[in-house]
């Protein structure tokens, strides 16, 4: 695909995607009133996504057409090197534009933000790029076959995004449950949030990596979630606890760990917690 055609294709495709996203989010949030600033921000974000992806695709396409040898076999050593270099250029250009901006907006170091997000997107990179190379091969062999396969690639991409969405929603549900448990009692109201904020400051002072800090902060906010498995008669008891009740209370960290251990965000921490010493 010629660079100009690639840019036009990306612009059209992403314009359609952004319109669908805006319509979908509007339906989900139809009860919420949005001010002019919020609407403008959504439009700016949509335009930015369209433009930056067009730039990334354009630069990658220009490189590909400048160096790819159409007279050689697709899997020749030379063309493999060009394809791999094109993939790196795509990732590098996208990172330079997108992650630089996001790092600045979140007041984070560019390198730390880049490494964290590339690590989080490693599965998508390892799956989508080989599929992308396969589509290039099919496109060079038969254009219409590649067009017919586009819905399959779109479905795979949407499935990967849906997985991330499910994980995020699960985390939000856990945070909400922890907050509800805290708010049941005046003495612990907003307790998990306060602990999370203190831990955030500590991770900053200790200069922990973005990845480690994120896991620890999330764990801090959920450190009391195991209390939902403790009977209310014990939690609400006005007097001193008897020995048996105190032993039950002390199980709440393990119960909390059992609740969150299957979540990918806490997989690494769960291995340390449940590994016998």
Coordinates of C-alpha atoms in Angstrom, one line a residue:
X1 CA 0.0 0.0 0.0
X2 CA 1.4 3.4 -1.0
X3 CA 2.1 5.8 1.8
X4 CA -0.6 8.2 0.8
X5 CA -3.1 5.4 0.5
X6 CA -2.0 4.0 3.9
X7 CA -2.5 7.4 5.5
X8 CA -6.0 7.9 4.0
X9 CA -7.0 4.4 5.0
X10 CA -5.8 5.0 8.6
X11 CA -7.6 8.3 8.8
X12 CA -10.9 6.8 7.5
X13 CA -10.7 3.7 9.7
X14 CA -9.9 5.6 12.9
X15 CA -12.5 8.2 12.2
X16 CA -15.1 5.5 12.0
X17 CA -13.7 3.9 15.2
X18 CA -13.7 7.2 17.1
X19 CA -17.3 8.0 16.0
X20 CA -18.4 4.5 17.2
X21 CA -16.6 5.0 20.5
X22 CA -18.2 8.4 21.1
X23 CA -21.6 7.1 20.3
X24 CA -21.1 4.1 22.5
X25 CA -19.8 6.1 25.5
X26 CA -22.7 8.6 25.0
X27 CA -25.2 5.8 25.3
X28 CA -23.5 4.4 28.4
X29 CA -23.3 7.9 30.0
X30 CA -26.5 9.3 28.8
X31 CA -27.7 10.0 32.4
X32 CA -24.6 12.1 33.0
X33 CA -24.6 15.7 31.9
X34 CA -21.5 16.7 30.1
X35 CA -20.3 20.3 30.0
X36 CA -18.8 22.1 27.0
X37 CA -15.2 21.4 28.2
X38 CA -15.7 17.7 28.4
X39 CA -17.3 17.5 25.0
X40 CA -14.4 19.6 23.6
X41 CA -11.8 17.3 25.3
X42 CA -13.4 14.2 23.7
X43 CA -13.3 15.8 20.3
X44 CA -9.6 16.9 20.7
X45 CA -8.7 13.4 21.9
X46 CA -10.4 11.8 18.9
X47 CA -8.7 14.2 16.5
X48 CA -5.3 13.5 18.2
X49 CA -5.8 9.7 17.9
X50 CA -6.6 10.0 14.2
X51 CA -3.7 12.3 13.4
X52 CA -1.0 10.6 15.4
X53 CA -1.9 7.1 14.0
X54 CA -1.9 8.5 10.5
X55 CA 1.6 10.0 11.1
X56 CA 2.9 6.7 12.5
X57 CA 1.4 4.7 9.6
X58 CA 2.7 7.2 7.1
X59 CA 6.3 7.1 8.4
X60 CA 6.3 3.3 8.6
X61 CA 4.8 3.1 5.1
X62 CA 7.4 5.5 3.6
X63 CA 10.2 3.4 5.2
X64 CA 8.7 0.1 3.9
X65 CA 8.4 1.4 0.3
X66 CA 11.8 2.9 0.4
X67 CA 13.6 -0.3 1.5
X68 CA 11.4 -3.3 0.8
X69 CA 12.5 -5.3 -2.2
X70 CA 9.4 -6.5 -4.1
X71 CA 11.6 -8.6 -6.4
X72 CA 12.9 -10.8 -3.6
X73 CA 11.0 -13.5 -1.7
X74 CA 8.9 -12.2 1.2
X75 CA 10.9 -14.2 3.7
X76 CA 14.3 -13.4 2.2
X77 CA 16.8 -12.3 4.9
X78 CA 16.9 -8.7 3.5
X79 CA 13.1 -8.3 3.5
X80 CA 12.8 -9.9 7.0
X81 CA 15.3 -7.3 8.3
X82 CA 13.2 -4.5 6.6
X83 CA 10.0 -5.8 8.1
X84 CA 11.4 -6.1 11.6
X85 CA 12.9 -2.6 11.3
X86 CA 9.6 -1.3 10.1
X87 CA 7.9 -2.8 13.2
X88 CA 10.5 -1.1 15.4
X89 CA 10.0 2.2 13.6
X90 CA 6.2 1.9 14.1
X91 CA 6.6 1.2 17.9
X92 CA 9.3 3.9 18.2
X93 CA 7.3 6.6 16.4
X94 CA 4.1 5.7 18.3
X95 CA 6.0 5.8 21.6
X96 CA 7.7 9.1 20.8
X97 CA 4.4 10.8 20.1
X98 CA 1.9 9.1 22.4
X99 CA 3.9 8.1 25.5
X100 CA 5.9 11.4 25.5
X101 CA 2.6 13.3 25.7
X102 CA 1.0 11.0 28.2
X103 CA 4.1 11.0 30.4
X104 CA 4.1 14.8 30.4
X105 CA 0.4 15.0 31.3
X106 CA 0.8 12.5 34.1
X107 CA 4.0 14.1 35.4
X108 CA 6.0 10.9 34.9
X109 CA 9.4 10.2 33.4
X110 CA 9.2 9.3 29.7
X111 CA 11.4 6.2 30.0
X112 CA 9.6 4.8 33.0
X113 CA 6.2 5.5 31.4
X114 CA 7.3 3.9 28.2
X115 CA 8.7 0.8 29.7
X116 CA 5.6 0.3 31.9
X117 CA 3.2 0.6 29.0
X118 CA 5.2 -1.5 26.6
X119 CA 5.4 -4.2 29.3
X120 CA 1.6 -4.0 29.7
X121 CA 1.1 -4.2 26.0
X122 CA 3.6 -7.0 25.4
X123 CA 0.9 -9.6 24.7
X124 CA -0.8 -7.3 22.1
X125 CA 2.6 -6.6 20.5
X126 CA 3.6 -10.3 20.3
X127 CA 0.2 -11.2 18.7
X128 CA -0.8 -8.3 16.6
X129 CA 2.6 -7.7 14.9
X130 CA 3.0 -11.3 13.6
X131 CA -0.6 -11.1 12.4
X132 CA 0.2 -7.8 10.8
X133 CA 3.2 -9.3 8.9
X134 CA 0.9 -12.2 7.8
X135 CA -1.6 -9.6 6.5
X136 CA 1.2 -7.9 4.6
X137 CA 2.2 -11.2 3.0
X138 CA -1.4 -12.0 2.0
X139 CA -1.8 -8.4 0.7
X140 CA 1.2 -8.8 -1.6
X141 CA 0.0 -12.1 -2.9
X142 CA -3.7 -11.3 -3.2
X143 CA -5.3 -8.0 -2.3
X144 CA -8.9 -9.1 -2.1
X145 CA -8.0 -12.0 0.2
X146 CA -6.3 -9.6 2.6
X147 CA -9.4 -7.4 2.5
X148 CA -11.6 -10.4 3.5
X149 CA -9.3 -11.1 6.4
X150 CA -9.6 -7.6 7.9
X151 CA -12.7 -8.4 9.9
X152 CA -10.8 -11.3 11.6
X153 CA -8.0 -9.0 12.6
X154 CA -10.4 -6.4 13.9
X155 CA -12.2 -9.1 15.9
X156 CA -8.8 -10.2 17.5
X157 CA -7.9 -6.5 18.3
X158 CA -11.3 -5.9 19.9
X159 CA -11.0 -9.1 21.9
X160 CA -7.7 -8.0 23.3
X161 CA -9.2 -4.6 24.2
X162 CA -12.2 -6.2 25.8
X163 CA -9.8 -8.3 28.0
X164 CA -8.1 -5.2 29.3
X165 CA -11.5 -3.6 29.9
X166 CA -12.7 -6.5 31.9
X167 CA -9.6 -6.4 34.1
X168 CA -10.0 -2.7 34.7
X169 CA -13.7 -3.2 35.6
X170 CA -12.8 -6.0 37.9
X171 CA -10.2 -3.8 39.7
X172 CA -12.8 -1.0 40.0
X173 CA -15.3 -3.4 41.5
X174 CA -12.7 -4.6 44.1
X175 CA -11.9 -1.0 45.0
X176 CA -15.6 -0.2 45.4
X177 CA -16.1 -3.2 47.7
X178 CA -13.1 -2.2 49.8
X179 CA -14.5 1.3 50.1
X180 CA -17.9 0.1 51.1
X181 CA -16.4 -2.1 53.8
X182 CA -14.4 0.9 55.1
X183 CA -17.5 3.1 55.1
X184 CA -19.5 0.7 57.2
X185 CA -17.8 2.0 60.3
X186 CA -17.0 5.7 61.2
X187 CA -13.5 4.8 62.5
X188 CA -12.4 3.3 59.2
X189 CA -14.2 5.6 56.7
X190 CA -11.9 6.3 53.7
X191 CA -9.2 4.3 55.5
X192 CA -8.1 2.4 52.4
X193 CA -7.8 5.6 50.4
X194 CA -5.6 7.2 53.1
X195 CA -3.4 4.1 53.3
X196 CA -3.1 4.1 49.5
X197 CA -2.1 7.8 49.4
X198 CA 0.5 7.2 52.1
X199 CA 2.0 4.3 50.3
X200 CA 2.0 6.3 47.0
X201 CA 4.2 8.9 48.8
X202 CA 6.5 6.2 50.2
X203 CA 7.0 4.5 46.8
X204 CA 7.9 8.0 45.4
X205 CA 10.4 8.6 48.2
X206 CA 11.9 5.1 47.7
X207 CA 12.0 5.7 44.0
X208 CA 10.5 2.4 43.1
X209 CA 9.8 1.5 39.5
X210 CA 6.5 2.5 38.0
X211 CA 5.4 -1.1 37.7
X212 CA 6.3 -2.0 41.3
X213 CA 4.8 1.2 42.7
X214 CA 1.5 0.6 40.8
X215 CA 1.1 -2.9 42.3
X216 CA 2.0 -1.9 45.8
X217 CA -0.4 1.1 45.7
X218 CA -3.3 -1.1 44.4
X219 CA -2.5 -3.7 47.1
X220 CA -2.5 -0.9 49.8
X221 CA -6.0 0.2 48.7
X222 CA -7.2 -3.4 48.9
X223 CA -5.4 -4.4 52.1
X224 CA -8.6 -4.8 54.1
X225 CA -10.9 -6.3 51.4
X226 CA -10.7 -9.6 53.2
X227 CA -12.9 -8.2 55.9
X228 CA -15.9 -8.8 53.6
X229 CA -15.4 -12.5 54.5
X230 CA -15.5 -11.8 58.2
X231 CA -19.0 -12.0 59.9
X232 CA -20.5 -8.6 60.7
X233 CA -21.2 -9.8 64.2
X234 CA -17.5 -9.9 64.9
X235 CA -16.7 -6.6 63.1
X236 CA -19.5 -4.8 64.8
X237 CA -19.0 -6.3 68.2
X238 CA -18.8 -3.3 70.7
X239 CA -16.8 -5.1 73.4
X240 CA -13.5 -7.0 73.5
X241 CA -13.2 -10.0 71.1
X242 CA -12.8 -13.5 72.5
X243 CA -9.8 -15.5 71.4
X244 CA -11.7 -17.4 68.7
X245 CA -13.1 -14.2 67.3
X246 CA -9.7 -12.6 67.2
X247 CA -8.3 -15.6 65.3
X248 CA -11.0 -15.1 62.7
X249 CA -10.2 -11.4 62.4
X250 CA -6.5 -12.2 61.8
X251 CA -7.4 -14.3 58.7
X252 CA -8.6 -11.3 56.8
X253 CA -5.2 -10.6 55.0
X254 CA -5.1 -14.2 53.7
X255 CA -8.7 -14.0 52.7
X256 CA -8.1 -10.8 50.9
X257 CA -5.1 -12.3 49.1
X258 CA -7.3 -15.2 48.0
X259 CA -9.8 -12.8 46.5
X260 CA -7.3 -10.8 44.4
X261 CA -4.7 -13.5 43.6
X262 CA -6.4 -14.5 40.3
X263 CA -6.3 -10.9 39.0
X264 CA -3.4 -10.4 36.6
X265 CA -2.4 -7.2 38.3
X266 CA -1.6 -9.1 41.5
X267 CA -0.3 -12.3 40.0
X268 CA 3.4 -11.5 40.8
X269 CA 2.5 -10.5 44.4
X270 CA 0.3 -13.6 44.8
X271 CA 3.2 -15.9 43.9
X272 CA 5.3 -14.4 46.7
X273 CA 2.5 -14.6 49.2
X274 CA 1.4 -18.1 48.6
X275 CA 4.9 -19.6 48.1
X276 CA 5.9 -21.6 51.1
X277 CA 9.1 -20.2 52.8

